[in-house]
Short mmCIF file of C-alpha atoms in Angstrom, two decimals:
data_model
loop_
_atom_site.label_atom_id
_atom_site.label_comp_id
_atom_site.label_asym_id
_atom_site.label_seq_id
_atom_site.Cartn_x
_atom_site.Cartn_y
_atom_site.Cartn_z
CA THR A 10 -48.45 20.35 -19.26
CA ALA A 11 -49.74 18.38 -16.29
CA ILE A 12 -50.64 15.44 -18.52
CA ILE A 13 -47.21 15.47 -20.17
CA ALA A 14 -45.50 15.63 -16.76
CA ALA A 15 -47.54 12.66 -15.50
CA ILE A 16 -46.76 10.59 -18.60
CA ARG A 17 -43.08 11.52 -18.38
CA ALA A 18 -42.95 10.54 -14.69
CA VAL A 19 -44.26 7.08 -15.56
CA GLU A 20 -41.94 6.65 -18.52
CA ARG A 21 -38.92 7.75 -16.41
CA LEU A 22 -39.29 4.76 -14.07
CA PRO A 23 -37.03 2.42 -16.13
CA LYS A 24 -34.34 5.11 -16.23
CA GLN A 25 -34.61 5.64 -12.48
CA ASN A 26 -34.16 1.92 -11.97
CA LEU A 27 -31.03 2.06 -14.12
CA GLU A 28 -29.72 5.05 -12.15
CA ALA A 29 -30.28 3.23 -8.86
CA LYS A 30 -28.47 0.18 -10.22
CA ALA A 31 -25.61 2.36 -11.50
CA ALA A 32 -25.26 4.07 -8.10
CA ALA A 33 -25.16 0.70 -6.33
CA THR A 34 -22.60 -0.64 -8.84
CA SER A 35 -20.46 2.47 -8.50
CA ASN A 36 -20.46 2.13 -4.70
CA TYR A 37 -19.59 -1.57 -5.01
CA VAL A 38 -16.67 -0.78 -7.33
CA SER A 39 -15.43 1.91 -4.95
CA VAL A 40 -15.47 -0.55 -2.03
CA LEU A 41 -13.65 -3.18 -4.10
CA LYS A 42 -11.01 -0.65 -5.17
CA THR A 43 -10.39 0.37 -1.56
CA LEU A 44 -10.00 -3.28 -0.59
CA ASN A 45 -7.69 -3.84 -3.56
CA GLY A 46 -5.56 -0.91 -2.42
CA LYS A 47 -5.19 -2.43 1.05
CA VAL A 48 -4.19 -5.77 -0.47
CA ALA A 49 -1.65 -3.94 -2.65
CA ASP A 50 -0.21 -2.27 0.47
CA LEU A 51 0.08 -5.72 2.05
CA LEU A 52 1.89 -6.92 -1.09
CA THR A 53 4.41 -4.07 -0.87
CA ALA A 54 5.13 -4.75 2.81
CA ALA A 55 5.39 -8.51 2.27
CA GLU A 56 7.71 -8.21 -0.73
CA ALA A 57 10.04 -5.94 1.25
CA GLN A 58 10.36 -8.62 3.92
CA THR A 59 11.20 -11.39 1.48
CA LYS A 60 14.47 -9.73 0.44
CA PRO A 61 17.67 -11.39 1.71
CA ASP A 62 18.67 -8.34 3.77
CA ALA A 63 15.19 -7.52 5.08
CA PHE A 64 16.18 -8.25 8.68
CA SER A 65 19.78 -7.04 8.47
CA LEU A 66 19.03 -4.01 10.61
CA PHE A 67 21.59 -2.49 12.95
CA THR A 68 22.01 0.22 15.55
CA THR A 69 25.24 2.20 15.85
CA GLU A 70 26.86 4.05 18.74
CA SER A 71 29.86 6.35 19.11
CA SER A 72 31.55 7.53 22.30
CA SER A 73 32.10 10.98 20.73
CA PRO A 74 29.65 13.29 18.96
CA SER A 75 32.41 14.20 16.49
CA VAL A 76 32.38 10.66 15.08
CA LYS A 77 29.15 9.47 13.49
CA VAL A 78 28.51 5.91 12.33
CA THR A 79 26.03 4.55 9.78
CA ALA A 80 25.47 0.87 9.02
CA SER A 81 23.87 -0.73 5.97
CA SER A 82 22.35 -4.18 5.63
CA ALA A 83 25.83 -5.49 4.73
CA ALA A 84 27.12 -4.73 8.23
CA SER A 85 27.60 -7.10 11.11
CA ALA A 86 27.82 -6.61 14.85
CA GLY A 87 31.18 -5.41 16.13
CA GLU A 88 33.21 -2.76 17.96
CA LEU A 89 36.29 -0.69 17.04
CA ASP A 90 38.41 2.11 18.51
CA VAL A 91 39.50 4.93 16.18
CA THR A 92 41.61 8.02 16.83
CA VAL A 93 40.94 10.99 14.55
CA THR A 94 44.27 12.59 13.70
CA SER A 95 43.08 15.07 11.05
CA THR A 96 40.00 16.17 9.17
CA ALA A 97 39.71 16.82 5.45
CA ALA A 98 39.93 20.38 4.11
CA LYS A 99 39.31 22.08 0.78
CA HIS A 100 42.28 23.95 -0.70
CA SER A 101 41.67 27.70 -0.80
CA VAL A 102 43.70 30.74 -1.86
CA VAL A 103 43.02 34.49 -2.03
CA THR A 104 44.56 37.15 -4.26
CA ALA A 105 45.83 40.59 -3.34
CA PRO A 106 43.38 43.51 -3.58
CA MET A 107 42.77 44.65 -7.16
CA ALA A 108 40.32 46.64 -9.24
CA ALA A 109 40.75 44.48 -12.35
CA TRP A 110 42.61 41.36 -13.38
CA ALA A 111 46.23 41.92 -14.35
CA GLU A 112 45.78 40.47 -17.85
CA ASN A 113 43.24 41.39 -20.47
CA PRO A 114 41.74 39.07 -21.49
CA PRO A 115 42.54 36.91 -18.49
CA VAL A 116 43.85 33.37 -18.98
CA LEU A 117 43.93 31.32 -15.75
CA THR A 118 45.36 27.83 -15.44
CA PHE A 119 44.51 25.63 -12.44
CA SER A 120 47.15 22.94 -12.00
CA THR A 121 46.35 19.92 -9.79
CA ALA A 122 47.72 16.42 -9.36
CA ALA A 123 45.14 15.28 -11.89
CA GLY A 124 46.26 17.76 -14.60
CA GLU A 125 45.66 21.30 -15.77
CA VAL A 126 42.49 23.18 -16.74
CA THR A 127 42.66 26.55 -18.51
CA VAL A 128 39.93 29.15 -18.04
CA ASN A 129 39.46 32.11 -20.41
CA ALA A 130 37.48 35.11 -19.18
CA ASP A 131 35.79 37.63 -21.49
CA SER A 132 37.54 40.68 -19.99
CA ASP A 133 39.68 41.81 -17.09
CA SER A 134 36.51 42.54 -15.12
CA LEU A 135 36.64 40.61 -11.86
CA ASP A 136 33.00 39.68 -12.35
CA ASP A 137 33.87 38.11 -15.71
CA VAL A 138 36.72 36.18 -14.08
CA VAL A 139 34.41 34.85 -11.36
CA LYS A 140 31.78 33.93 -13.95
CA ALA A 141 34.27 32.09 -16.15
CA VAL A 142 35.83 30.12 -13.30
CA ASN A 143 32.50 29.07 -11.83
CA ALA A 144 31.27 27.92 -15.25
CA SER A 145 34.42 25.93 -15.98
CA GLU A 146 35.38 22.34 -15.22
CA ALA A 147 38.34 23.37 -13.09
CA GLY A 148 36.67 22.07 -9.95
CA VAL A 149 37.15 25.44 -8.27
CA THR A 150 34.68 28.04 -6.98
CA ALA A 151 35.55 31.74 -7.30
CA THR A 152 34.23 34.38 -4.89
CA LYS A 153 34.58 38.16 -5.09
CA VAL A 154 35.34 39.70 -1.67
CA SER A 155 35.41 43.46 -0.95
CA ALA A 156 38.80 44.82 0.12
CA GLY A 157 37.78 48.50 0.47
CA ASN A 158 38.68 51.56 -1.60
CA GLY A 159 36.94 50.12 -4.62
CA GLU A 160 39.16 47.06 -4.72
CA PHE A 161 38.37 43.39 -4.31
CA ARG A 162 40.08 40.10 -3.63
CA LEU A 163 39.23 36.90 -5.48
CA GLN A 164 39.06 33.76 -3.36
CA PHE A 165 39.46 30.44 -5.16
CA THR A 166 38.32 27.31 -3.30
CA ALA A 167 38.40 23.70 -4.46
CA LYS A 168 34.98 22.09 -4.71
CA GLU A 169 36.27 18.85 -3.21
CA SER A 170 38.33 18.32 -0.09
CA GLY A 171 41.54 16.30 0.19
CA THR A 172 45.23 16.55 -0.59
CA GLU A 173 44.61 16.04 -4.28
CA SER A 174 42.32 19.09 -4.36
CA ALA A 175 45.33 21.42 -3.86
CA PHE A 176 45.99 23.52 -6.93
CA GLU A 177 48.37 26.13 -8.28
CA LEU A 178 47.05 29.20 -10.07
CA LYS A 179 49.01 30.34 -13.13
CA ASP A 180 48.68 33.14 -15.68
CA SER A 181 48.87 32.90 -19.46
CA ALA A 182 52.68 32.83 -19.33
CA GLY A 183 52.67 29.93 -16.88
CA ALA A 184 53.85 32.11 -13.99
CA ALA A 185 52.26 31.68 -10.59
CA VAL A 186 49.52 34.21 -9.83
CA PRO A 187 50.32 35.94 -6.50
CA ALA A 188 47.90 34.44 -4.00
CA THR A 189 47.95 33.54 -0.33
CA VAL A 190 47.04 30.03 0.76
CA ILE A 191 44.38 30.43 3.45
CA ARG A 192 43.65 26.73 3.78
CA GLN A 193 45.73 23.84 2.54
CA GLY A 194 43.87 20.97 0.97
CA SER A 195 44.30 17.90 3.15
CA ASP A 196 42.99 14.41 3.71
CA ALA A 197 41.20 13.18 6.78
CA SER A 198 43.06 10.48 8.68
CA ILE A 199 42.28 8.10 11.49
CA THR A 200 44.48 5.71 13.40
CA LEU A 201 43.42 2.19 14.30
CA PHE A 202 44.98 0.10 17.09
CA ALA A 203 46.96 3.17 18.25
CA GLY A 204 50.01 2.45 20.39
CA THR A 205 50.29 -1.19 19.32
CA ASP A 206 52.40 -3.05 16.81
CA ALA A 207 49.28 -3.25 14.62
CA GLU A 208 48.85 0.56 14.50
CA GLN A 209 47.38 1.55 11.13
CA VAL A 210 46.67 4.94 9.59
CA ILE A 211 43.78 5.25 7.12
CA THR A 212 43.20 8.37 5.01
CA SER A 213 40.22 9.70 3.09
CA THR A 214 39.83 12.66 0.75
CA SER A 215 36.57 13.49 2.56
CA ASN A 216 35.58 13.30 6.21
CA THR A 217 33.70 10.07 5.52
CA PHE A 218 35.52 6.75 5.61
CA LYS A 219 33.48 4.43 3.39
CA ASP A 220 33.25 0.79 4.48
CA LEU A 221 35.69 1.20 7.35
CA LEU A 222 34.06 -2.02 8.48
CA PRO A 223 31.98 -4.05 5.99
CA GLY A 224 28.79 -2.05 5.45
CA VAL A 225 29.84 0.62 7.98
CA ASP A 226 30.67 4.26 7.13
CA VAL A 227 32.33 6.58 9.65
CA THR A 228 32.16 10.37 9.37
CA VAL A 229 34.48 12.56 11.47
CA SER A 230 34.18 16.28 12.21
CA ALA A 231 36.99 16.98 14.71
CA VAL A 232 40.37 15.67 15.83
CA SER A 233 40.24 13.43 18.90
CA ALA A 234 43.05 13.17 21.45
CA ASP A 235 41.76 9.85 22.78
CA PRO A 236 40.41 6.83 20.90
CA VAL A 237 36.70 6.94 20.05
CA THR A 238 34.78 3.68 20.42
CA ILE A 239 32.27 2.85 17.71
CA SER A 240 29.92 -0.13 17.99
CA ILE A 241 27.42 -1.88 15.75
CA ALA A 242 24.68 -4.14 17.11
CA LYS A 243 21.66 -5.97 15.69
CA ASP A 244 18.57 -3.76 15.99
CA GLU A 245 16.11 -6.17 17.60
CA ASP A 246 13.43 -3.47 17.91
CA ALA A 247 13.60 -2.71 14.18
CA VAL A 248 13.32 -6.41 13.33
CA ALA A 249 10.29 -6.71 15.61
CA ALA A 250 8.82 -3.64 13.95
CA GLN A 251 9.00 -5.51 10.64
CA GLY A 252 6.84 -8.29 12.07
CA GLN A 253 4.41 -5.75 13.55
CA LYS A 254 4.14 -3.95 10.20
CA LEU A 255 3.29 -7.18 8.41
CA VAL A 256 0.59 -7.99 10.95
CA ASP A 257 -0.80 -4.43 10.70
CA LYS A 258 -1.11 -4.69 6.92
CA VAL A 259 -2.95 -8.03 7.22
CA ASN A 260 -5.29 -6.47 9.80
CA ASP A 261 -5.97 -3.56 7.45
CA VAL A 262 -7.38 -6.08 4.97
CA PHE A 263 -9.32 -8.06 7.57
CA GLY A 264 -10.60 -4.93 9.30
CA TYR A 265 -11.97 -3.42 6.09
CA ILE A 266 -13.65 -6.68 5.07
CA LYS A 267 -15.23 -6.94 8.51
CA LEU A 268 -16.45 -3.33 8.28
CA LYS A 269 -18.05 -3.89 4.91
CA THR A 270 -19.63 -7.26 5.72
CA THR A 271 -21.24 -6.26 9.03
CA VAL A 272 -25.05 -6.31 9.06
CA SER A 273 -26.50 -3.28 10.85
CA GLN A 274 -29.91 -2.89 12.50
CA THR A 275 -31.64 0.49 12.71
CA THR A 276 -35.09 1.89 13.55
CA ASP A 277 -36.95 4.05 11.05
CA ALA A 278 -39.08 7.13 11.79
CA ALA A 279 -42.12 4.94 12.35
CA GLY A 280 -40.29 2.91 14.98
CA LYS A 281 -39.99 -0.11 12.75
CA SER A 282 -36.76 -2.11 12.99
CA THR A 283 -34.87 -2.47 9.72
CA VAL A 284 -31.84 -4.57 8.88
CA LYS A 285 -29.24 -3.36 6.39
CA ALA A 286 -26.60 -5.64 4.89
CA GLY A 287 -23.03 -4.42 4.38
CA ASP A 288 -21.69 -3.66 0.93
CA LEU A 289 -19.79 -6.99 0.89
CA THR A 290 -22.03 -9.12 3.11
CA SER A 291 -23.01 -11.59 0.40
CA ASP A 292 -19.88 -11.21 -1.75
CA SER A 293 -18.27 -14.60 -2.31
CA LEU A 294 -15.03 -13.15 -3.72
CA THR A 295 -14.47 -11.17 -0.54
CA ARG A 296 -14.81 -14.33 1.55
CA ALA A 297 -12.29 -16.04 -0.73
CA VAL A 298 -9.86 -13.13 -0.34
CA SER A 299 -10.16 -13.26 3.45
CA GLN A 300 -9.57 -17.00 3.56
CA GLN A 301 -6.62 -16.77 1.19
CA VAL A 302 -4.87 -14.11 3.27
CA LEU A 303 -5.64 -15.90 6.52
CA LYS A 304 -4.20 -19.17 5.22
CA ALA A 305 -1.02 -17.41 4.06
CA ALA A 306 -0.61 -15.69 7.43
CA MET A 307 -1.42 -18.50 9.85
CA ASP A 308 -0.53 -21.82 8.24
CA PRO A 309 2.42 -23.60 9.95
CA VAL A 310 5.95 -23.12 8.63
CA ASP A 311 8.01 -26.32 8.70
CA GLY A 312 5.60 -27.73 11.26
CA LYS A 313 5.78 -24.67 13.57
CA SER A 314 2.86 -22.36 14.20
CA PRO A 315 3.33 -18.61 13.69
CA SER A 316 2.13 -18.24 17.28
CA SER A 317 5.53 -19.60 18.35
CA VAL A 318 7.05 -16.27 17.24
CA GLY A 319 4.22 -14.10 18.56
CA ILE A 320 1.77 -13.99 15.61
CA SER A 321 -1.68 -15.20 16.69
CA LEU A 322 -5.31 -15.04 15.54
CA THR A 323 -7.88 -13.48 17.88
CA ARG A 324 -11.53 -14.42 18.28
CA ASP A 325 -12.61 -11.30 16.35
CA GLY A 326 -10.72 -12.46 13.25
CA LEU A 327 -7.70 -10.16 13.51
CA LEU A 328 -4.03 -10.94 14.09
CA THR A 329 -1.97 -9.88 17.08
CA PHE A 330 1.78 -9.48 17.38
CA ASP A 331 3.43 -10.23 20.73
CA LYS A 332 6.71 -8.30 20.67
CA ASP A 333 8.02 -9.90 23.85
CA LYS A 334 7.39 -13.39 22.52
CA PHE A 335 9.00 -12.47 19.19
CA THR A 336 12.07 -11.00 20.94
CA ALA A 337 12.42 -14.16 23.02
CA ALA A 338 12.18 -16.29 19.87
CA MET A 339 14.85 -14.13 18.21
CA ALA A 340 17.15 -14.57 21.20
CA GLU A 341 16.68 -18.33 21.19
CA ASP A 342 16.79 -18.96 17.45
CA PRO A 343 17.41 -15.79 15.40
CA LYS A 344 17.89 -17.52 12.06
CA GLY A 345 14.86 -19.76 12.50
CA THR A 346 12.66 -16.86 13.60
CA GLU A 347 13.73 -14.69 10.69
CA ALA A 348 13.20 -17.65 8.34
CA MET A 349 9.63 -18.10 9.63
CA LEU A 350 8.85 -14.41 9.18
CA THR A 351 10.34 -14.51 5.69
CA ALA A 352 8.25 -17.58 4.82
CA ILE A 353 5.04 -15.92 6.05
CA ALA A 354 5.91 -12.76 4.12
CA GLY A 355 6.54 -14.86 1.00
CA ARG A 356 3.16 -16.59 1.28
CA LEU A 357 1.40 -13.28 1.86
CA SER A 358 3.20 -11.83 -1.13
CA GLY A 359 1.97 -14.70 -3.31
CA ALA A 360 -1.58 -14.43 -2.00
CA ALA A 361 -1.68 -10.66 -2.44
CA THR A 362 -0.30 -10.95 -5.96
CA SER A 363 -2.97 -13.46 -7.00
CA ILE A 364 -5.62 -11.12 -5.54
CA SER A 365 -4.49 -7.66 -6.66
CA ASP A 366 -2.14 -8.18 -9.62
CA LYS A 367 -2.91 -5.39 -12.09
CA HIS A 368 -3.33 -7.86 -14.95
CA ASP A 369 -4.90 -11.07 -13.66
CA GLY A 370 -5.57 -10.58 -9.94
CA SER A 371 -8.96 -12.00 -8.94
CA LEU A 372 -10.03 -8.74 -7.31
CA THR A 373 -8.68 -6.69 -10.21
CA GLN A 374 -10.64 -8.77 -12.69
CA LYS A 375 -13.79 -8.34 -10.63
CA ILE A 376 -13.29 -4.58 -10.57
CA ASN A 377 -12.70 -4.48 -14.32
CA GLY A 378 -15.87 -6.50 -14.90
CA GLN A 379 -17.94 -4.18 -12.72
CA ASP A 380 -16.42 -1.15 -14.44
CA THR A 381 -17.70 -2.59 -17.73
CA VAL A 382 -21.16 -3.09 -16.21
CA LEU A 383 -21.12 0.49 -14.96
CA ARG A 384 -20.14 1.86 -18.37
CA ASN A 385 -22.99 -0.10 -19.98
CA LEU A 386 -25.45 1.27 -17.43
CA ASP A 387 -24.23 4.82 -18.06
CA THR A 388 -24.69 4.25 -21.80
CA GLN A 389 -28.25 3.03 -21.23
CA ILE A 390 -29.02 6.01 -19.00
CA ILE A 391 -27.77 8.41 -21.65
CA SER A 392 -29.90 6.57 -24.22
CA TRP A 393 -32.92 6.93 -21.97
CA ASP A 394 -32.23 10.66 -21.60
CA THR A 395 -32.31 11.01 -25.38
CA ARG A 396 -35.40 8.83 -25.70
CA LEU A 397 -37.31 10.70 -22.98
CA ALA A 398 -36.37 14.08 -24.44
CA LYS A 399 -37.72 13.02 -27.84
CA ARG A 400 -40.83 11.54 -26.21
CA GLU A 401 -41.51 14.77 -24.32
CA GLU A 402 -41.04 16.76 -27.51
CA ALA A 403 -43.47 14.45 -29.33
CA LEU A 404 -46.06 14.75 -26.53
CA ALA A 405 -45.72 18.51 -26.54
CA MET A 406 -46.36 18.60 -30.29
CA LEU A 407 -49.28 16.17 -29.96
CA TYR A 408 -51.02 18.15 -27.25
CA ALA A 409 -50.27 21.40 -29.03
CA ARG A 410 -52.09 20.07 -32.08
CA LEU A 411 -54.95 18.88 -29.86
CA GLU A 412 -55.19 22.31 -28.29
CA VAL A 413 -55.34 23.88 -31.76
CA SER A 414 -58.07 21.41 -32.77
CA MET A 415 -59.98 22.09 -29.58
CA GLY A 416 -59.63 25.80 -30.20
CA LYS A 417 -61.09 25.39 -33.70
CA LEU A 418 -63.94 23.25 -32.35
CA ASN A 419 -64.68 25.80 -29.64
CA SER A 420 -64.68 28.52 -32.29
CA THR A 421 -67.06 26.51 -34.48
CA MET A 422 -69.33 25.84 -31.49
CA SER A 423 -69.36 29.53 -30.61
CA SER A 424 -70.24 30.40 -34.23
CA LEU A 425 -73.08 27.87 -34.27
CA SER A 426 -74.39 29.16 -30.97
CA ALA A 427 -74.36 32.69 -32.32
CA SER A 428 -76.17 31.57 -35.48
CA LEU A 429 -78.84 29.82 -33.45
CA ASP A 430 -79.28 32.90 -31.34
CA ASN A 431 -79.92 34.96 -34.47
CA LEU A 432 -82.60 32.70 -35.95
CA PRO A 433 -86.05 34.48 -36.23
CA THR A 434 -89.02 33.39 -34.11
CA TRP A 435 -92.77 33.40 -34.89
CA GLY A 436 -95.33 33.89 -32.28
CA ASN A 437 -94.73 31.88 -29.23
CA GLU A 438 -92.32 29.51 -30.96
CA LYS A 439 -89.09 28.95 -29.27
CA LYS A 440 -85.78 29.00 -31.03
#
């Protein structure tokens, strides 16, 4: 067993070399994939900032909490006074107390400005009526409300608000079902330029007035006695945040490359100094990636340096973003500053695509190639496992046969020794 173990240990050396190479390749692939992910994140951020409305960011204000304003990228800066004269309501009616519906089977018709919808219930059970109405396309919700003494009221409420949501409830004969209107369906309305010759009333079936100004929606929740001032302004902080985000994504790439290319020096247990290279220290592709991203980020745009809008390169190889300088550039030349940021984002998008494109990106191709190498190594390791197992089995059989042979020889030797011991002697003769 000891001999077999020693032989096996020697013959395992090639496999161990393969395993060490596979582990190193696997670690290398993992590092490349992490870097590729950071480049892909940069691509996503850069592409978002190349869109035409990437910097069309606005803040909104309202002088009343009952009027809320939202602005899309289609908006523009401006101010407007609105007076809320009414809010939208859903039409709702309630029946008299009852134990069951008056007709059996019930036939209910909901008549609105858009037409009529007939609902047929399975029985005069109020639960069946509620179930049928709620499952229909009448645009009405039915609710069963206790009225005491075993009776109930049915409340019917339009699903949508507005004047057009008002409905009449009729029975199978077309007669009105006795019901009390508890809330009349109504539109929301606001008045613009109140008290002037230009006074204008605008209505909406909901409490939201879509595109009251281009790209601006206004939602009201209460009537206002006095005009409410709404304002829309360019969000300079959000635009600056776009520039900061782009710089951060570039630094994520540079920072990871720097981390994985740094050479470290340590001292072993014997006090001897050892130097260890980073995973990407001697990787030429990584250097090319770094240079490609740096060129895209820092090359001049129309003869102007990115530093003119606050994007600079530090001595440690990372970018910095000066918000104050960027804000000043925006105030002086907003279109030019946005154009420069868009151009830088476009170049970074192109660079990132050529690096991390899932089909032909340089880094992607490198990863795919190393994955192939790793699969081949794994195949060779598995082959070695099979080969070593067979070799061990063969050695075991060989030494088992040797042990049998040695046993036979020992037996023969013992028999001969016994025979010699039994030979007769004469006189002083020795055996």
